[in-house]
């Protein structure tokens, strides 16, 4: 049976850990609010951009753009979006597992990876799948310029036919307690269906085709930026939930250790009293 000194040390150690988990939960809650605000602010832009593309598609009978060309998926680039840090539950493990299952189920002849986040980079560096590009530390300062840089690299490889398709595996933010694992195709861009006519006739200058040529690369950039924002918010939500669970488990452990400590201490006091009474009775 452990001594009271050992139990006191254990209680003190668990209390110190509990303070750390409480602080990490508060930090994640603050970061989650900011990440969620940025993610929600991006959604109206996504809807507006989609409407513009649909309106343009209705005015062009046959339009060909390199980012729209569908080819046989012989060489595929898979983006795996994880976090740079751990302590967020099964957030990263689930993403990596889905990425591996996707590679196995799709049976692509050639797969290359673009891991985003240190956890994905560290994991796939020890595997045989080649890494074409990688990204580290982008979530510390996630700006549209960062997403634009990586989207330009991906689009350039696709237009040059170095890759035939681009897929993304990431966590979509739904709530603090829920993140949905998603596998989306980023390139080629899916053909945008034309919206029903509203009776309003728009005039496009310099012209629908020229505007569509300018919007399609921007659409890819924004889609990647939206995915990174979703993953960032989901990461903070997962970490907040994990730290809350760790804090609760620490409280339960402290209660259990305190109860054990009191029982051992009470047993020791009772033993001493019995020894004193027995000694006094023997002296009489």
mmCIF file of C-alpha atoms in Angstrom:
data_model
loop_
_atom_site.group_PDB
_atom_site.id
_atom_site.type_symbol
_atom_site.label_atom_id
_atom_site.label_comp_id
_atom_site.label_asym_id
_atom_site.label_seq_id
_atom_site.Cartn_x
_atom_site.Cartn_y
_atom_site.Cartn_z
ATOM 1 C CA UNK A 1 0.000 0.000 0.000
ATOM 2 C CA UNK A 2 1.417 3.457 -0.888
ATOM 3 C CA UNK A 3 2.349 5.785 1.913
ATOM 4 C CA UNK A 4 0.578 9.039 2.690
ATOM 5 C CA UNK A 5 3.608 10.974 1.430
ATOM 6 C CA UNK A 6 3.388 9.280 -1.978
ATOM 7 C CA UNK A 7 -0.336 9.989 -2.216
ATOM 8 C CA UNK A 8 0.143 13.651 -1.272
ATOM 9 C CA UNK A 9 2.758 13.974 -3.999
ATOM 10 C CA UNK A 10 0.420 12.341 -6.493
ATOM 11 C CA UNK A 11 -2.427 14.683 -5.541
ATOM 12 C CA UNK A 12 -0.167 17.705 -5.912
ATOM 13 C CA UNK A 13 1.006 16.475 -9.332
ATOM 14 C CA UNK A 14 -2.560 15.925 -10.573
ATOM 15 C CA UNK A 15 -3.597 19.386 -9.331
ATOM 16 C CA UNK A 16 -0.739 20.960 -11.272
ATOM 17 C CA UNK A 17 -1.810 19.088 -14.399
ATOM 18 C CA UNK A 18 -5.385 20.200 -13.841
ATOM 19 C CA UNK A 19 -4.305 23.825 -13.753
ATOM 20 C CA UNK A 20 -2.552 23.365 -17.092
ATOM 21 C CA UNK A 21 -5.588 21.730 -18.719
ATOM 22 C CA UNK A 22 -7.856 24.510 -17.408
ATOM 23 C CA UNK A 23 -5.565 27.148 -18.879
ATOM 24 C CA UNK A 24 -5.374 25.332 -22.240
ATOM 25 C CA UNK A 25 -9.160 25.073 -22.324
ATOM 26 C CA UNK A 26 -9.504 28.837 -21.786
ATOM 27 C CA UNK A 27 -6.907 29.582 -24.481
ATOM 28 C CA UNK A 28 -8.641 27.242 -26.947
ATOM 29 C CA UNK A 29 -12.009 28.854 -26.162
ATOM 30 C CA UNK A 30 -10.627 32.304 -26.996
ATOM 31 C CA UNK A 31 -8.970 31.065 -30.205
ATOM 32 C CA UNK A 32 -12.131 29.173 -31.168
ATOM 33 C CA UNK A 33 -14.228 32.337 -31.000
ATOM 34 C CA UNK A 34 -11.882 34.158 -33.346
ATOM 35 C CA UNK A 35 -11.572 31.191 -35.732
ATOM 36 C CA UNK A 36 -15.328 30.687 -35.759
ATOM 37 C CA UNK A 37 -15.955 34.356 -36.531
ATOM 38 C CA UNK A 38 -13.562 34.216 -39.487
ATOM 39 C CA UNK A 39 -15.127 31.004 -40.751
ATOM 40 C CA UNK A 40 -18.696 32.348 -40.512
ATOM 41 C CA UNK A 41 -17.656 35.600 -42.191
ATOM 42 C CA UNK A 42 -16.324 33.628 -45.167
ATOM 43 C CA UNK A 43 -19.538 31.716 -45.827
ATOM 44 C CA UNK A 44 -21.552 34.619 -47.352
ATOM 45 C CA UNK A 45 -18.651 35.271 -49.734
ATOM 46 C CA UNK A 46 -18.745 31.604 -50.770
ATOM 47 C CA UNK A 47 -22.449 31.809 -51.508
ATOM 48 C CA UNK A 48 -22.062 35.028 -53.481
ATOM 49 C CA UNK A 49 -19.179 33.657 -55.533
ATOM 50 C CA UNK A 50 -21.165 30.528 -56.294
ATOM 51 C CA UNK A 51 -24.120 32.615 -57.521
ATOM 52 C CA UNK A 52 -21.895 34.682 -59.806
ATOM 53 C CA UNK A 53 -20.364 31.550 -61.334
ATOM 54 C CA UNK A 54 -23.843 30.087 -61.848
ATOM 55 C CA UNK A 55 -25.071 33.270 -63.505
ATOM 56 C CA UNK A 56 -22.056 33.327 -65.814
ATOM 57 C CA UNK A 57 -22.472 29.645 -66.655
ATOM 58 C CA UNK A 58 -26.028 30.341 -67.824
ATOM 59 C CA UNK A 59 -24.738 32.883 -70.354
ATOM 60 C CA UNK A 60 -21.978 30.764 -71.893
ATOM 61 C CA UNK A 61 -23.005 27.742 -73.924
ATOM 62 C CA UNK A 62 -19.590 26.079 -74.253
ATOM 63 C CA UNK A 63 -16.740 27.219 -72.065
ATOM 64 C CA UNK A 64 -13.369 25.519 -71.747
ATOM 65 C CA UNK A 65 -10.892 26.336 -69.007
ATOM 66 C CA UNK A 66 -7.855 24.309 -67.838
ATOM 67 C CA UNK A 67 -9.223 24.153 -64.270
ATOM 68 C CA UNK A 68 -12.472 22.572 -65.524
ATOM 69 C CA UNK A 69 -10.954 19.791 -67.635
ATOM 70 C CA UNK A 70 -11.762 16.356 -66.272
ATOM 71 C CA UNK A 71 -9.094 13.753 -66.968
ATOM 72 C CA UNK A 72 -8.642 10.162 -65.971
ATOM 73 C CA UNK A 73 -7.333 10.163 -62.396
ATOM 74 C CA UNK A 74 -3.986 8.469 -62.883
ATOM 75 C CA UNK A 75 -1.916 10.936 -60.838
ATOM 76 C CA UNK A 76 -3.700 12.338 -57.802
ATOM 77 C CA UNK A 77 -2.556 14.880 -55.243
ATOM 78 C CA UNK A 78 -4.108 14.367 -51.806
ATOM 79 C CA UNK A 79 -4.095 17.231 -49.312
ATOM 80 C CA UNK A 80 -4.226 16.048 -45.685
ATOM 81 C CA UNK A 81 -5.071 18.885 -43.277
ATOM 82 C CA UNK A 82 -4.132 18.327 -39.632
ATOM 83 C CA UNK A 83 -2.964 20.571 -36.791
ATOM 84 C CA UNK A 84 0.549 21.643 -35.872
ATOM 85 C CA UNK A 85 0.040 20.707 -32.209
ATOM 86 C CA UNK A 86 -1.441 17.782 -30.335
ATOM 87 C CA UNK A 87 -3.620 17.510 -27.216
ATOM 88 C CA UNK A 88 -6.804 17.722 -29.279
ATOM 89 C CA UNK A 89 -8.193 14.224 -28.815
ATOM 90 C CA UNK A 90 -8.583 12.052 -31.905
ATOM 91 C CA UNK A 91 -8.605 15.059 -34.254
ATOM 92 C CA UNK A 92 -5.369 14.234 -36.091
ATOM 93 C CA UNK A 93 -5.585 10.444 -35.864
ATOM 94 C CA UNK A 94 -9.020 10.419 -37.486
ATOM 95 C CA UNK A 95 -7.827 12.589 -40.388
ATOM 96 C CA UNK A 96 -4.798 10.395 -41.040
ATOM 97 C CA UNK A 97 -6.928 7.255 -40.849
ATOM 98 C CA UNK A 98 -9.433 8.637 -43.373
ATOM 99 C CA UNK A 99 -6.587 9.645 -45.703
ATOM 100 C CA UNK A 100 -5.126 6.132 -45.597
ATOM 101 C CA UNK A 101 -8.550 4.554 -46.159
ATOM 102 C CA UNK A 102 -9.219 6.890 -49.088
ATOM 103 C CA UNK A 103 -5.934 5.956 -50.762
ATOM 104 C CA UNK A 104 -6.699 2.284 -50.282
ATOM 105 C CA UNK A 105 -10.332 2.443 -51.466
ATOM 106 C CA UNK A 106 -9.838 4.690 -54.516
ATOM 107 C CA UNK A 107 -7.104 2.513 -56.065
ATOM 108 C CA UNK A 108 -5.396 5.464 -57.749
ATOM 109 C CA UNK A 109 -2.411 4.353 -59.889
ATOM 110 C CA UNK A 110 -0.184 7.115 -58.473
ATOM 111 C CA UNK A 111 -0.750 9.180 -55.340
ATOM 112 C CA UNK A 112 1.269 12.099 -54.044
ATOM 113 C CA UNK A 113 0.656 13.919 -50.796
ATOM 114 C CA UNK A 114 0.555 17.502 -49.615
ATOM 115 C CA UNK A 115 0.411 17.298 -45.806
ATOM 116 C CA UNK A 116 -0.693 20.530 -44.140
ATOM 117 C CA UNK A 117 0.156 20.684 -40.440
ATOM 118 C CA UNK A 118 3.079 19.253 -38.515
ATOM 119 C CA UNK A 119 1.203 16.131 -37.412
ATOM 120 C CA UNK A 120 0.519 15.061 -41.001
ATOM 121 C CA UNK A 121 4.053 15.949 -42.125
ATOM 122 C CA UNK A 122 5.673 13.967 -39.301
ATOM 123 C CA UNK A 123 3.428 10.954 -39.937
ATOM 124 C CA UNK A 124 3.776 10.688 -43.713
ATOM 125 C CA UNK A 125 7.499 11.424 -43.715
ATOM 126 C CA UNK A 126 7.943 7.943 -42.260
ATOM 127 C CA UNK A 127 5.798 6.341 -44.973
ATOM 128 C CA UNK A 128 6.518 5.346 -48.550
ATOM 129 C CA UNK A 129 3.971 7.665 -50.211
ATOM 130 C CA UNK A 130 5.862 10.549 -51.895
ATOM 131 C CA UNK A 131 5.301 14.081 -50.584
ATOM 132 C CA UNK A 132 5.022 16.639 -53.387
ATOM 133 C CA UNK A 133 4.526 19.726 -51.204
ATOM 134 C CA UNK A 134 4.171 20.353 -47.482
ATOM 135 C CA UNK A 135 3.043 23.192 -45.230
ATOM 136 C CA UNK A 136 4.090 23.871 -41.639
ATOM 137 C CA UNK A 137 3.035 26.567 -39.200
ATOM 138 C CA UNK A 138 0.458 28.236 -41.457
ATOM 139 C CA UNK A 139 -2.307 28.205 -38.827
ATOM 140 C CA UNK A 140 -0.404 30.652 -36.617
ATOM 141 C CA UNK A 141 -1.028 33.368 -39.218
ATOM 142 C CA UNK A 142 -3.674 32.013 -41.578
ATOM 143 C CA UNK A 143 -4.338 34.735 -44.142
ATOM 144 C CA UNK A 144 -5.813 34.655 -47.666
ATOM 145 C CA UNK A 145 -2.310 35.302 -49.017
ATOM 146 C CA UNK A 146 -1.105 32.002 -47.525
ATOM 147 C CA UNK A 147 -3.979 30.080 -49.089
ATOM 148 C CA UNK A 148 -3.424 31.889 -52.387
ATOM 149 C CA UNK A 149 0.208 30.799 -52.479
ATOM 150 C CA UNK A 150 -0.588 27.107 -52.036
ATOM 151 C CA UNK A 151 -3.604 27.257 -54.357
ATOM 152 C CA UNK A 152 -1.428 28.777 -57.085
ATOM 153 C CA UNK A 153 1.096 25.944 -56.725
ATOM 154 C CA UNK A 154 -1.635 23.316 -56.940
ATOM 155 C CA UNK A 155 -3.358 24.973 -59.916
ATOM 156 C CA UNK A 156 -0.049 25.303 -61.764
ATOM 157 C CA UNK A 157 0.674 21.587 -61.354
ATOM 158 C CA UNK A 158 -2.836 20.715 -62.510
ATOM 159 C CA UNK A 159 -2.733 22.966 -65.584
ATOM 160 C CA UNK A 160 0.701 21.556 -66.513
ATOM 161 C CA UNK A 161 -0.874 18.056 -66.244
ATOM 162 C CA UNK A 162 1.605 16.962 -63.610
ATOM 163 C CA UNK A 163 -1.438 15.834 -61.625
ATOM 164 C CA UNK A 164 -4.903 14.837 -62.851
ATOM 165 C CA UNK A 165 -6.969 15.607 -59.749
ATOM 166 C CA UNK A 166 -6.670 17.167 -56.299
ATOM 167 C CA UNK A 167 -8.557 15.919 -53.250
ATOM 168 C CA UNK A 168 -8.632 17.305 -49.711
ATOM 169 C CA UNK A 169 -9.164 15.430 -46.443
ATOM 170 C CA UNK A 170 -10.082 17.687 -43.540
ATOM 171 C CA UNK A 171 -12.308 18.208 -40.507
ATOM 172 C CA UNK A 172 -15.367 20.355 -41.166
ATOM 173 C CA UNK A 173 -16.499 22.407 -38.175
ATOM 174 C CA UNK A 174 -20.088 21.797 -37.087
ATOM 175 C CA UNK A 175 -20.014 22.597 -33.377
ATOM 176 C CA UNK A 176 -17.656 22.503 -30.429
ATOM 177 C CA UNK A 177 -18.568 18.877 -29.813
ATOM 178 C CA UNK A 178 -18.807 17.756 -33.448
ATOM 179 C CA UNK A 179 -16.446 17.791 -36.422
ATOM 180 C CA UNK A 180 -17.288 16.073 -39.680
ATOM 181 C CA UNK A 181 -14.564 14.276 -41.617
ATOM 182 C CA UNK A 182 -14.752 15.325 -45.248
ATOM 183 C CA UNK A 183 -13.101 14.203 -48.499
ATOM 184 C CA UNK A 184 -13.636 16.823 -51.228
ATOM 185 C CA UNK A 185 -12.367 17.213 -54.758
ATOM 186 C CA UNK A 186 -10.663 20.567 -55.219
ATOM 187 C CA UNK A 187 -9.561 20.129 -58.852
ATOM 188 C CA UNK A 188 -10.887 19.872 -61.470
ATOM 189 C CA UNK A 189 -13.619 22.321 -60.462
ATOM 190 C CA UNK A 190 -17.036 20.736 -60.646
ATOM 191 C CA UNK A 191 -19.209 22.202 -63.373
ATOM 192 C CA UNK A 192 -21.400 24.894 -61.864
ATOM 193 C CA UNK A 193 -25.059 24.420 -62.630
ATOM 194 C CA UNK A 194 -26.893 27.437 -63.947
ATOM 195 C CA UNK A 195 -29.428 29.015 -61.612
ATOM 196 C CA UNK A 196 -33.013 29.578 -62.644
ATOM 197 C CA UNK A 197 -33.577 32.896 -64.347
ATOM 198 C CA UNK A 198 -34.826 35.579 -61.962
ATOM 199 C CA UNK A 199 -36.004 37.988 -64.650
ATOM 200 C CA UNK A 200 -33.085 40.313 -63.989
ATOM 201 C CA UNK A 201 -30.735 40.855 -66.905
ATOM 202 C CA UNK A 202 -27.155 41.606 -65.896
ATOM 203 C CA UNK A 203 -24.564 43.279 -68.069
ATOM 204 C CA UNK A 204 -21.056 41.871 -67.626
ATOM 205 C CA UNK A 205 -18.028 43.872 -68.606
ATOM 206 C CA UNK A 206 -15.643 43.066 -70.192
ATOM 207 C CA UNK A 207 -17.658 39.874 -70.798
ATOM 208 C CA UNK A 208 -18.804 36.596 -69.160
ATOM 209 C CA UNK A 209 -15.863 34.560 -70.484
ATOM 210 C CA UNK A 210 -13.244 37.056 -69.336
ATOM 211 C CA UNK A 211 -14.822 37.323 -65.892
ATOM 212 C CA UNK A 212 -15.069 33.534 -65.593
ATOM 213 C CA UNK A 213 -11.396 33.217 -66.511
ATOM 214 C CA UNK A 214 -10.547 35.546 -63.634
ATOM 215 C CA UNK A 215 -12.990 34.008 -61.128
ATOM 216 C CA UNK A 216 -12.105 30.324 -61.494
ATOM 217 C CA UNK A 217 -8.556 30.613 -60.046
ATOM 218 C CA UNK A 218 -9.931 32.828 -57.281
ATOM 219 C CA UNK A 219 -12.615 30.231 -56.628
ATOM 220 C CA UNK A 220 -9.942 27.570 -56.071
ATOM 221 C CA UNK A 221 -8.031 29.888 -53.745
ATOM 222 C CA UNK A 222 -11.096 30.664 -51.702
ATOM 223 C CA UNK A 223 -12.178 27.037 -51.458
ATOM 224 C CA UNK A 224 -8.774 26.110 -50.058
ATOM 225 C CA UNK A 225 -8.903 29.067 -47.664
ATOM 226 C CA UNK A 226 -12.374 28.032 -46.496
ATOM 227 C CA UNK A 227 -11.182 24.472 -45.877
ATOM 228 C CA UNK A 228 -8.246 25.719 -43.798
ATOM 229 C CA UNK A 229 -10.563 27.978 -41.778
ATOM 230 C CA UNK A 230 -12.935 25.069 -41.153
ATOM 231 C CA UNK A 231 -10.076 22.841 -40.026
ATOM 232 C CA UNK A 232 -8.631 25.539 -37.773
ATOM 233 C CA UNK A 233 -11.962 26.093 -36.019
ATOM 234 C CA UNK A 234 -12.516 22.347 -35.701
ATOM 235 C CA UNK A 235 -9.052 21.938 -34.165
ATOM 236 C CA UNK A 236 -9.723 24.485 -31.425
ATOM 237 C CA UNK A 237 -13.131 22.947 -30.764
ATOM 238 C CA UNK A 238 -11.591 19.484 -30.433
ATOM 239 C CA UNK A 239 -8.817 20.775 -28.148
ATOM 240 C CA UNK A 240 -11.304 22.634 -25.963
ATOM 241 C CA UNK A 241 -13.400 19.479 -25.599
ATOM 242 C CA UNK A 242 -10.327 17.333 -24.868
ATOM 243 C CA UNK A 243 -9.010 19.740 -22.220
ATOM 244 C CA UNK A 244 -12.437 19.958 -20.572
ATOM 245 C CA UNK A 245 -12.562 16.172 -20.388
ATOM 246 C CA UNK A 246 -9.004 16.055 -19.007
ATOM 247 C CA UNK A 247 -9.877 18.637 -16.341
ATOM 248 C CA UNK A 248 -12.936 16.637 -15.306
ATOM 249 C CA UNK A 249 -10.938 13.412 -15.150
ATOM 250 C CA UNK A 250 -8.305 15.167 -13.015
ATOM 251 C CA UNK A 251 -11.010 16.257 -10.549
ATOM 252 C CA UNK A 252 -12.281 12.702 -10.282
ATOM 253 C CA UNK A 253 -8.741 11.408 -9.748
ATOM 254 C CA UNK A 254 -8.075 14.003 -7.039
ATOM 255 C CA UNK A 255 -11.284 13.003 -5.240
ATOM 256 C CA UNK A 256 -10.338 9.326 -5.434
ATOM 257 C CA UNK A 257 -6.778 9.946 -4.195
ATOM 258 C CA UNK A 258 -8.033 12.181 -1.388
ATOM 259 C CA UNK A 259 -10.431 9.469 -0.260
ATOM 260 C CA UNK A 260 -7.636 6.886 -0.306
ATOM 261 C CA UNK A 261 -5.348 9.278 1.583
ATOM 262 C CA UNK A 262 -7.984 9.843 4.295
ATOM 263 C CA UNK A 263 -8.603 6.103 4.662
ATOM 264 C CA UNK A 264 -4.879 5.350 5.085
ATOM 265 C CA UNK A 265 -4.489 8.219 7.529
ATOM 266 C CA UNK A 266 -7.527 7.130 9.507
ATOM 267 C CA UNK A 267 -6.274 3.550 9.612
ATOM 268 C CA UNK A 268 -2.885 4.741 10.893
ATOM 269 C CA UNK A 269 -4.512 6.875 13.623
ATOM 270 C CA UNK A 270 -6.764 3.991 14.652
ATOM 271 C CA UNK A 271 -3.762 1.677 14.831
ATOM 272 C CA UNK A 272 -1.906 4.137 17.050
ATOM 273 C CA UNK A 273 -4.903 4.496 19.390
ATOM 274 C CA UNK A 274 -5.225 0.714 19.669
ATOM 275 C CA UNK A 275 -1.520 0.436 20.486
ATOM 276 C CA UNK A 276 -1.800 3.129 23.175
ATOM 277 C CA UNK A 277 -4.871 1.532 24.740
ATOM 278 C CA UNK A 278 -3.288 -1.910 24.613
ATOM 279 C CA UNK A 279 -0.115 -0.576 26.261
ATOM 280 C CA UNK A 280 -2.069 1.134 28.998
ATOM 281 C CA UNK A 281 -4.074 -2.019 29.663
ATOM 282 C CA UNK A 282 -0.902 -4.126 29.865
ATOM 283 C CA UNK A 283 0.617 -1.656 32.336
ATOM 284 C CA UNK A 284 -2.373 -2.030 34.630
#
